[in-house]
Coordinates of C-alpha atoms in Angstrom, one line a residue:
M1 CA -31.7 2.9 -10.9
S2 CA -34.5 1.3 -12.7
T3 CA -36.7 -0.5 -10.2
N4 CA -38.6 -2.3 -13.2
T5 CA -35.0 -3.7 -14.4
L6 CA -34.6 -4.8 -10.7
S7 CA -37.8 -6.4 -10.7
Q8 CA -37.3 -8.0 -13.9
I9 CA -33.6 -9.3 -12.7
K10 CA -35.3 -10.7 -9.6
A11 CA -38.3 -12.6 -11.8
A12 CA -35.5 -14.1 -14.0
L13 CA -33.6 -16.1 -11.1
D14 CA -34.1 -18.6 -8.7
P15 CA -35.2 -16.9 -5.2
K16 CA -32.0 -18.2 -3.9
A17 CA -30.1 -16.1 -6.3
W18 CA -30.9 -12.5 -5.1
S19 CA -31.3 -10.9 -1.6
E20 CA -32.6 -7.5 -0.4
D21 CA -32.3 -8.7 3.3
P22 CA -30.2 -5.6 5.1
D23 CA -28.2 -8.1 7.0
E24 CA -27.0 -10.2 4.3
L25 CA -26.1 -7.1 2.6
A26 CA -24.2 -5.9 5.1
P27 CA -20.6 -7.4 5.0
H28 CA -21.0 -7.0 0.8
V29 CA -21.0 -2.9 1.2
R30 CA -17.9 -2.4 3.4
D31 CA -14.2 -3.2 2.7
W32 CA -12.0 -5.2 4.9
R33 CA -9.9 -2.4 6.0
G34 CA -12.8 -0.2 6.9
R35 CA -12.1 2.8 5.1
Y36 CA -15.2 2.3 2.5
Q37 CA -18.5 2.0 3.4
G38 CA -21.3 2.0 0.5
A39 CA -25.0 0.7 0.1
S40 CA -26.7 -1.4 -2.8
P41 CA -30.4 -1.8 -3.4
L42 CA -29.9 -5.6 -4.3
L43 CA -27.3 -8.6 -3.7
L44 CA -27.2 -11.0 -6.6
K45 CA -26.0 -14.4 -6.1
P46 CA -25.9 -16.5 -9.2
S47 CA -24.9 -20.1 -9.2
T48 CA -24.4 -20.8 -13.2
T49 CA -22.6 -18.7 -15.6
D50 CA -26.2 -18.9 -17.5
E51 CA -27.5 -16.8 -14.6
V52 CA -24.7 -14.4 -14.8
S53 CA -25.5 -13.9 -18.6
R54 CA -28.9 -13.2 -17.8
I55 CA -28.1 -10.6 -15.3
L56 CA -25.6 -8.8 -17.2
S57 CA -28.2 -8.8 -20.4
L58 CA -30.8 -7.3 -18.2
C59 CA -28.1 -4.8 -16.7
N60 CA -27.1 -3.5 -19.9
A61 CA -30.3 -2.9 -21.1
G62 CA -31.7 -1.3 -18.1
G63 CA -28.7 0.7 -17.6
V64 CA -28.5 -1.0 -14.1
T65 CA -24.6 -0.6 -12.6
V66 CA -22.9 -3.8 -11.2
I67 CA -19.8 -4.2 -9.1
P68 CA -18.9 -8.1 -9.0
Q69 CA -17.4 -9.3 -5.8
S70 CA -15.9 -12.1 -4.9
G71 CA -14.0 -12.4 -1.4
N72 CA -14.3 -8.7 -0.8
T73 CA -10.6 -8.9 0.6
G74 CA -9.5 -6.2 -1.7
L75 CA -7.6 -3.3 -0.2
V76 CA -8.1 -0.2 -2.6
G77 CA -12.2 0.0 -2.8
G78 CA -12.5 -1.6 -5.8
S79 CA -15.6 -3.8 -4.8
T80 CA -17.3 -1.5 -2.4
P81 CA -20.8 -0.4 -4.0
Q82 CA -22.1 3.4 -3.9
G83 CA -25.6 2.5 -5.2
E84 CA -24.5 -0.3 -7.9
V85 CA -26.0 -3.9 -7.5
V86 CA -23.9 -6.1 -6.0
L87 CA -22.7 -9.5 -7.9
S88 CA -21.2 -11.8 -5.5
L89 CA -19.7 -15.1 -7.0
K90 CA -19.7 -16.9 -3.7
R91 CA -22.2 -19.9 -4.9
M92 CA -20.2 -20.3 -8.0
N93 CA -17.4 -22.2 -6.0
Q94 CA -16.7 -25.5 -7.8
I95 CA -13.9 -27.1 -8.6
R96 CA -14.7 -28.4 -11.9
T97 CA -11.8 -30.6 -13.1
I98 CA -8.1 -31.6 -12.6
D99 CA -5.9 -32.7 -15.1
T100 CA -2.8 -33.7 -13.7
D101 CA -1.3 -34.9 -17.1
N102 CA -1.7 -31.0 -18.4
D103 CA -0.9 -29.8 -14.9
S104 CA -4.1 -27.8 -14.8
L105 CA -7.3 -26.7 -12.5
T106 CA -10.5 -25.6 -13.8
C107 CA -12.8 -24.2 -11.2
E108 CA -15.4 -21.3 -10.8
A109 CA -14.4 -17.8 -9.7
G110 CA -16.3 -18.2 -6.4
A111 CA -13.7 -20.9 -5.4
I112 CA -11.5 -20.1 -2.3
L113 CA -8.3 -19.7 -2.9
E114 CA -7.1 -22.3 0.0
S115 CA -9.6 -25.2 -1.6
V116 CA -8.0 -24.5 -4.7
Q117 CA -4.4 -25.0 -3.2
D118 CA -6.1 -28.4 -0.8
A119 CA -7.5 -29.9 -4.3
A120 CA -4.3 -29.6 -6.1
K121 CA -2.4 -31.0 -3.2
A122 CA -4.7 -33.9 -2.7
R123 CA -3.9 -34.8 -6.4
G124 CA 0.0 -34.8 -5.5
K125 CA 0.0 -31.0 -7.4
L126 CA 0.9 -27.3 -6.4
F127 CA -1.2 -24.2 -6.8
P128 CA 1.5 -21.8 -5.8
L129 CA -0.3 -18.3 -5.3
S130 CA 0.0 -17.7 -1.4
L131 CA -1.3 -14.6 0.4
G132 CA -2.5 -13.8 3.7
A133 CA -6.2 -13.8 2.7
Q134 CA -6.1 -17.2 1.3
G135 CA -8.8 -18.5 3.3
S136 CA -11.4 -15.9 2.2
A137 CA -10.1 -14.4 -1.3
M138 CA -11.8 -16.4 -4.1
I139 CA -10.4 -17.0 -7.8
G140 CA -12.3 -14.5 -9.6
G141 CA -11.1 -11.4 -7.5
L142 CA -7.5 -12.7 -7.5
I143 CA -8.1 -12.7 -11.3
S144 CA -9.5 -9.4 -11.8
T145 CA -6.8 -8.1 -9.6
N146 CA -3.8 -9.8 -10.7
A147 CA -2.9 -11.0 -7.3
G148 CA 0.7 -11.4 -6.2
G149 CA 1.2 -12.8 -2.7
V150 CA 4.9 -14.1 -1.3
H151 CA 5.8 -16.5 -4.2
V152 CA 5.9 -14.2 -7.4
L153 CA 9.9 -14.6 -7.2
R154 CA 9.7 -18.5 -8.4
Y155 CA 6.1 -18.8 -9.9
G156 CA 4.8 -15.4 -10.9
M157 CA 1.9 -13.3 -10.7
M158 CA -1.9 -14.4 -11.2
R159 CA -1.3 -13.5 -14.5
E160 CA 1.0 -16.2 -15.1
L161 CA -1.0 -18.7 -13.6
V162 CA -3.7 -18.9 -15.8
L163 CA -4.3 -20.9 -18.7
G164 CA -7.6 -20.3 -19.9
L165 CA -10.8 -17.9 -18.8
E166 CA -14.4 -18.2 -19.1
A167 CA -15.9 -14.4 -18.7
V168 CA -19.4 -13.0 -19.2
L169 CA -19.5 -9.7 -21.1
P170 CA -21.6 -6.4 -20.1
D171 CA -24.1 -7.2 -22.7
G172 CA -24.4 -11.0 -21.5
R173 CA -22.5 -12.8 -23.8
V174 CA -20.1 -15.7 -23.0
L175 CA -16.4 -15.7 -23.9
S176 CA -14.9 -19.0 -22.9
D177 CA -12.0 -20.8 -23.4
L178 CA -11.1 -23.1 -20.7
S179 CA -9.0 -25.6 -22.8
G180 CA -5.8 -25.1 -20.7
L181 CA -3.7 -25.0 -23.6
R182 CA 0.1 -23.7 -23.3
K183 CA 0.2 -22.8 -27.1
D184 CA -2.5 -20.8 -28.8
N185 CA -1.6 -18.3 -31.8
T186 CA -5.1 -17.5 -33.0
G187 CA -4.9 -13.8 -32.3
Y188 CA -5.2 -11.6 -29.5
D189 CA -4.5 -13.4 -26.1
L190 CA -8.0 -11.9 -24.8
K191 CA -7.9 -13.6 -21.5
Q192 CA -5.4 -11.0 -20.6
L193 CA -7.8 -8.2 -21.0
F194 CA -9.6 -9.8 -17.8
I195 CA -6.9 -10.1 -15.6
G196 CA -6.1 -7.1 -13.7
A197 CA -9.1 -5.6 -15.2
E198 CA -11.0 -5.2 -11.5
G199 CA -14.3 -6.3 -13.0
T200 CA -14.6 -3.1 -15.4
L201 CA -14.8 -5.5 -18.5
G202 CA -17.2 -8.2 -17.8
V203 CA -17.5 -11.0 -14.7
V204 CA -14.8 -13.7 -14.5
T205 CA -16.9 -16.9 -13.9
A206 CA -14.2 -19.6 -14.5
A207 CA -10.6 -20.3 -15.0
T208 CA -8.3 -23.0 -15.6
L209 CA -5.2 -22.5 -13.6
K210 CA -1.3 -23.7 -13.9
L211 CA -0.3 -26.5 -11.5
F212 CA 3.1 -27.5 -10.8
A213 CA 4.9 -30.5 -9.1
R214 CA 5.1 -30.4 -5.6
P215 CA 8.4 -29.7 -3.9
A216 CA 9.8 -33.0 -2.1
S217 CA 11.3 -30.5 0.7
T218 CA 11.1 -27.1 2.0
A219 CA 13.6 -24.8 3.9
V220 CA 12.7 -21.7 5.6
A221 CA 14.9 -19.3 7.7
I222 CA 15.2 -16.1 9.1
A223 CA 18.1 -13.8 9.1
A224 CA 19.5 -10.8 10.4
V225 CA 20.7 -7.9 7.7
E226 CA 22.0 -4.6 8.2
S227 CA 20.0 -2.7 5.6
P228 CA 17.8 -3.4 2.3
A229 CA 20.9 -3.1 0.4
Q230 CA 22.3 -6.2 2.2
A231 CA 19.2 -8.2 1.9
V232 CA 19.2 -7.3 -1.9
E233 CA 23.0 -8.5 -2.0
L234 CA 21.8 -11.8 0.1
L235 CA 19.0 -12.3 -2.4
G236 CA 21.7 -12.8 -5.4
H237 CA 24.0 -14.9 -3.2
M238 CA 21.0 -17.1 -2.6
K239 CA 19.8 -17.1 -6.0
E240 CA 23.2 -18.1 -7.6
T241 CA 24.2 -20.6 -4.8
T242 CA 20.8 -23.0 -4.5
G243 CA 18.6 -21.9 -7.7
S244 CA 15.7 -22.7 -5.4
V245 CA 14.7 -19.5 -3.7
A246 CA 10.9 -19.6 -3.8
A247 CA 10.3 -16.8 -1.5
F248 CA 12.6 -13.7 0.0
E249 CA 10.7 -11.2 2.3
L250 CA 12.3 -8.1 4.0
M251 CA 10.6 -7.6 7.5
P252 CA 11.9 -4.2 9.8
K253 CA 12.5 -4.2 13.3
I254 CA 9.2 -2.3 14.1
G255 CA 7.0 -5.0 11.8
L256 CA 8.4 -7.6 13.8
D257 CA 8.0 -5.7 17.3
L258 CA 4.1 -5.0 16.4
A259 CA 3.6 -8.6 15.0
V260 CA 4.9 -9.7 18.7
H261 CA 2.9 -7.1 20.6
H262 CA -0.4 -7.8 18.8
L263 CA -0.4 -11.5 17.6
P264 CA -0.9 -14.0 20.3
G265 CA 1.7 -16.5 20.9
A266 CA 4.0 -14.4 18.1
R267 CA 7.6 -14.3 19.6
H268 CA 11.1 -12.7 18.2
P269 CA 12.8 -15.6 15.9
L270 CA 16.5 -13.8 16.7
D271 CA 17.8 -13.0 20.3
S272 CA 20.0 -10.2 18.3
D273 CA 17.0 -8.0 18.0
P274 CA 18.1 -6.8 14.3
A275 CA 17.2 -3.6 12.7
W276 CA 16.3 -5.8 9.5
T277 CA 15.3 -9.5 9.0
V278 CA 14.7 -11.5 6.0
L279 CA 12.6 -14.6 5.6
I280 CA 13.8 -17.0 3.1
E281 CA 12.0 -19.9 1.6
L282 CA 13.8 -22.5 -0.7
V283 CA 12.2 -25.6 -2.5
S284 CA 13.6 -28.6 -3.9
P285 CA 12.4 -31.8 -5.7
E286 CA 14.9 -33.7 -3.7
T287 CA 13.9 -35.0 -0.4
D288 CA 15.9 -33.3 2.7
R289 CA 17.7 -31.2 0.1
A290 CA 16.1 -27.9 0.6
Q291 CA 17.5 -27.8 4.4
S292 CA 21.1 -28.8 3.0
L293 CA 21.0 -26.0 0.5
M294 CA 19.7 -23.7 3.0
E295 CA 22.3 -24.4 5.7
S296 CA 25.2 -24.3 2.8
A297 CA 23.9 -20.9 1.5
L298 CA 23.7 -19.4 4.9
E299 CA 26.9 -20.6 6.2
T300 CA 28.6 -18.8 3.1
A301 CA 26.7 -15.7 3.6
F302 CA 27.8 -15.4 7.2
E303 CA 31.5 -15.9 5.7
K304 CA 30.9 -12.9 3.4
G305 CA 29.5 -11.1 6.0
L306 CA 26.0 -10.9 4.5
V307 CA 24.0 -12.2 7.6
S308 CA 24.7 -11.5 11.4
D309 CA 22.3 -14.0 12.7
A310 CA 19.9 -16.6 11.6
A311 CA 17.4 -19.3 12.7
L312 CA 16.6 -22.1 10.6
A313 CA 13.2 -23.9 11.0
Q314 CA 13.5 -27.6 11.9
T315 CA 9.7 -28.6 11.6
E316 CA 7.0 -27.8 9.8
A317 CA 5.3 -26.1 13.0
Q318 CA 8.6 -23.6 13.1
M319 CA 8.0 -22.7 9.2
A320 CA 4.4 -21.8 9.8
E321 CA 5.6 -19.9 12.9
F322 CA 8.2 -17.9 10.9
W323 CA 5.6 -17.3 7.9
A324 CA 3.0 -15.9 10.4
L325 CA 5.1 -13.3 11.6
R326 CA 5.4 -12.2 8.0
E327 CA 2.0 -12.7 7.1
G328 CA 0.8 -11.0 10.8
I329 CA 2.8 -7.6 10.1
P330 CA -0.6 -6.3 8.3
E331 CA -2.8 -7.3 10.5
A332 CA -0.4 -5.7 13.6
E333 CA 0.2 -2.7 11.8
K334 CA -3.9 -2.4 12.0
A335 CA -4.0 -2.8 15.5
H336 CA -1.5 -0.3 16.0
G337 CA -3.8 2.3 14.0
K338 CA -4.7 3.5 10.8
A339 CA -1.7 4.0 8.4
A340 CA -1.4 5.9 4.8
K341 CA -0.6 2.5 2.8
H342 CA 1.7 2.5 -0.5
D343 CA 1.9 -0.7 -2.4
V344 CA 4.7 0.1 -4.6
S345 CA 6.9 -1.7 -6.8
V346 CA 10.4 -0.7 -8.5
P347 CA 13.2 -2.6 -9.8
V348 CA 14.7 -5.1 -7.5
S349 CA 18.3 -3.2 -7.9
R350 CA 16.6 0.3 -7.2
M351 CA 14.6 -1.0 -3.7
P352 CA 17.4 0.1 -1.3
A353 CA 17.6 3.7 -3.0
F354 CA 14.0 3.9 -3.1
M355 CA 13.5 2.8 0.6
E356 CA 16.3 5.2 1.8
E357 CA 14.8 8.2 -0.2
A358 CA 11.4 7.7 0.8
T359 CA 11.8 7.0 4.4
A360 CA 14.0 10.5 4.7
K361 CA 11.4 12.5 2.8
A362 CA 8.6 11.2 5.0
E363 CA 10.2 11.7 8.3
A364 CA 11.2 15.2 7.1
M365 CA 7.5 16.2 6.0
L366 CA 5.9 14.2 9.0
P367 CA 8.0 14.3 12.0
E368 CA 5.3 12.1 13.7
A369 CA 5.7 9.4 11.0
L370 CA 6.7 5.7 11.6
I371 CA 7.7 4.0 8.5
I372 CA 6.8 0.6 8.3
A373 CA 8.4 -0.7 5.2
F374 CA 8.0 -4.5 4.6
G375 CA 7.6 -6.7 1.5
H376 CA 8.5 -9.0 -1.5
V377 CA 12.2 -8.2 -2.0
G378 CA 12.5 -11.0 -4.7
D379 CA 10.0 -8.7 -7.0
G380 CA 10.4 -5.5 -5.9
N381 CA 7.5 -5.1 -4.3
V382 CA 7.6 -3.2 -1.1
H383 CA 4.7 -2.1 1.3
F384 CA 6.0 1.5 2.1
N385 CA 3.6 2.5 5.0
V386 CA 3.3 5.8 7.1
A387 CA 1.5 5.1 10.3
R388 CA 2.0 7.4 13.4
K389 CA 4.2 6.6 16.3
T390 CA 1.5 7.1 18.8
P391 CA -0.9 4.3 18.5
G392 CA -4.6 4.8 17.7
S393 CA -4.6 7.1 14.5
G394 CA -7.5 7.3 12.4
D395 CA -8.8 8.7 9.3
D396 CA -7.2 12.3 10.3
F397 CA -4.1 11.2 10.2
V398 CA -4.6 9.3 6.9
A399 CA -5.9 12.5 5.5
S400 CA -2.9 14.7 6.8
C401 CA -0.4 12.0 4.8
A402 CA -1.6 13.1 1.6
P403 CA 1.5 15.4 0.7
V404 CA 3.8 12.4 1.8
T405 CA 2.0 10.1 -0.6
E406 CA 2.4 12.1 -3.5
A407 CA 5.9 12.5 -2.5
I408 CA 6.5 8.9 -2.3
Y409 CA 4.9 8.3 -5.7
D410 CA 7.3 10.9 -7.2
L411 CA 10.1 8.7 -5.9
V412 CA 8.5 5.6 -7.5
D413 CA 8.4 7.3 -10.8
K414 CA 11.9 8.4 -10.5
H415 CA 13.3 5.1 -9.8
G416 CA 10.9 3.4 -12.9
G417 CA 8.7 1.8 -10.7
S418 CA 4.6 1.0 -10.5
I419 CA 2.3 3.1 -7.9
S420 CA 0.5 -0.3 -7.6
A421 CA 2.3 -3.6 -7.3
E422 CA -0.3 -6.0 -6.4
H423 CA -3.5 -4.5 -4.5
G424 CA -4.8 -2.9 -7.7
V425 CA -6.1 0.6 -8.4
G426 CA -9.8 0.7 -7.4
V427 CA -11.1 4.2 -6.0
L428 CA -8.0 5.0 -4.1
K429 CA -5.4 5.3 -6.8
R430 CA -7.7 6.1 -9.5
E431 CA -6.9 10.0 -9.8
E432 CA -3.1 9.1 -9.5
L433 CA -3.2 6.8 -12.4
A434 CA -5.0 9.1 -14.8
R435 CA -2.4 11.8 -13.7
R436 CA 0.3 9.7 -14.2
K437 CA -0.3 7.3 -16.9
P438 CA -2.8 9.6 -19.4
V439 CA -1.9 7.8 -22.5
E440 CA -2.2 4.3 -21.0
V441 CA -5.5 5.2 -19.2
A442 CA -6.5 6.6 -22.8
V443 CA -6.4 3.2 -24.2
M444 CA -8.2 1.1 -21.5
R445 CA -10.6 3.8 -21.9
A446 CA -11.1 3.1 -25.5
I447 CA -11.1 -0.7 -24.7
K448 CA -13.6 -0.2 -22.0
Q449 CA -16.2 1.8 -24.3
T450 CA -15.7 -1.1 -26.9
L451 CA -16.7 -3.8 -24.5
D452 CA -19.1 -1.7 -22.3
P453 CA -20.2 1.1 -24.2
N454 CA -23.0 1.7 -21.7
A455 CA -20.5 1.7 -18.5
I456 CA -22.2 -0.6 -16.3
M457 CA -19.4 -2.6 -15.3
N458 CA -17.5 -1.1 -12.1
P459 CA -18.2 2.2 -13.3
R460 CA -16.1 4.2 -10.4
I461 CA -13.4 1.8 -10.6
M462 CA -10.0 2.1 -12.0
L463 CA -10.9 4.4 -15.2
G464 CA -13.3 6.5 -13.4
I465 CA -15.8 6.3 -16.1
D466 CA -19.3 7.8 -14.5

């Protein structure tokens, strides 16, 4: 890496916009899971789009590779540097405008998701993206990974929530369209290239996001089901009888047991201790309507034998407790030990068959396996994780799961699914992507070659262009 170029970059920026301090660099060179540890010669902290433009222009001219980084909450190694400079968006965190008539909000890439949610709420609106890391995840990273979360069933992925985008190309040019239009048929929808691109085509610096009316009432319940197949049947029932399903999450007994064991204050919501439970959230524009819809729908579900037990949250605090159980499963799982993670998706109708076959295959191949399968039944995304029955497993156990992972991905292909539902590809699934989707990867590489001919942007990530 050219030290001359690094000196030019530092000279072109305000002293606050860069750092070589090892202590400040430390949290930027490792990932949240602790799986990836890297190194970087320089942390860049621009506060304006113009500074990002200057940085990329100089890096492109000098052949300096760049890892864009937002909240660094990714799970596939997509933002851990291995010698590249880190370009952090954390200082670009302003919410620029909120247009309530247009139901849109424009913010910078470093804005924290929770701050965007709160800003929309203060104006009587809803930004619906919701996930466990919303207190630290940043909008730029959520766009670059096409984040999902728990409300995809009703509102869609991040791709559906972006109206406009500002991004800096690898050569420093700024592509800017933050108009917030719903209709614009003036050629290619270029913003879609950057959504889910994992920073390989440029740096997202700002976005105009779609807002919604806030529901007047919300209801949350946890219900016992016999199996994933019954959960899918219950989902259909709730859709048909209420028309108001915002989230529908599946949790296994082992997931709740781990959450109760490891998370302070967590407790089982049902006395029956079922093999599977679902968390259901309904919303309505009418005051108190969501609660009555939930009660009526669960009553008929009991009559049809779709539910054997249920608890309906009576207060906002209880709603939060129910959601904390679901969102705490990954943390509790981490406390149990390292596991082979599989963030996969299949059509909702194929989810029960996939889970049954994948569980049987994993347990047959690895007798010590503990299957922790949970996730978003409403959109077909299951986090099918293989842990070890005894606590305290480490990297050696994860390595031993490689044949199991291969078998699981084969089953995903069999059922017409995807090996990455919402976490992205990063370096974790780079080889699998190239092997399973060679034509698609070839097309993506052609696009990258056009926009980033010097391969300075996240060169190791997703496409593996070194």
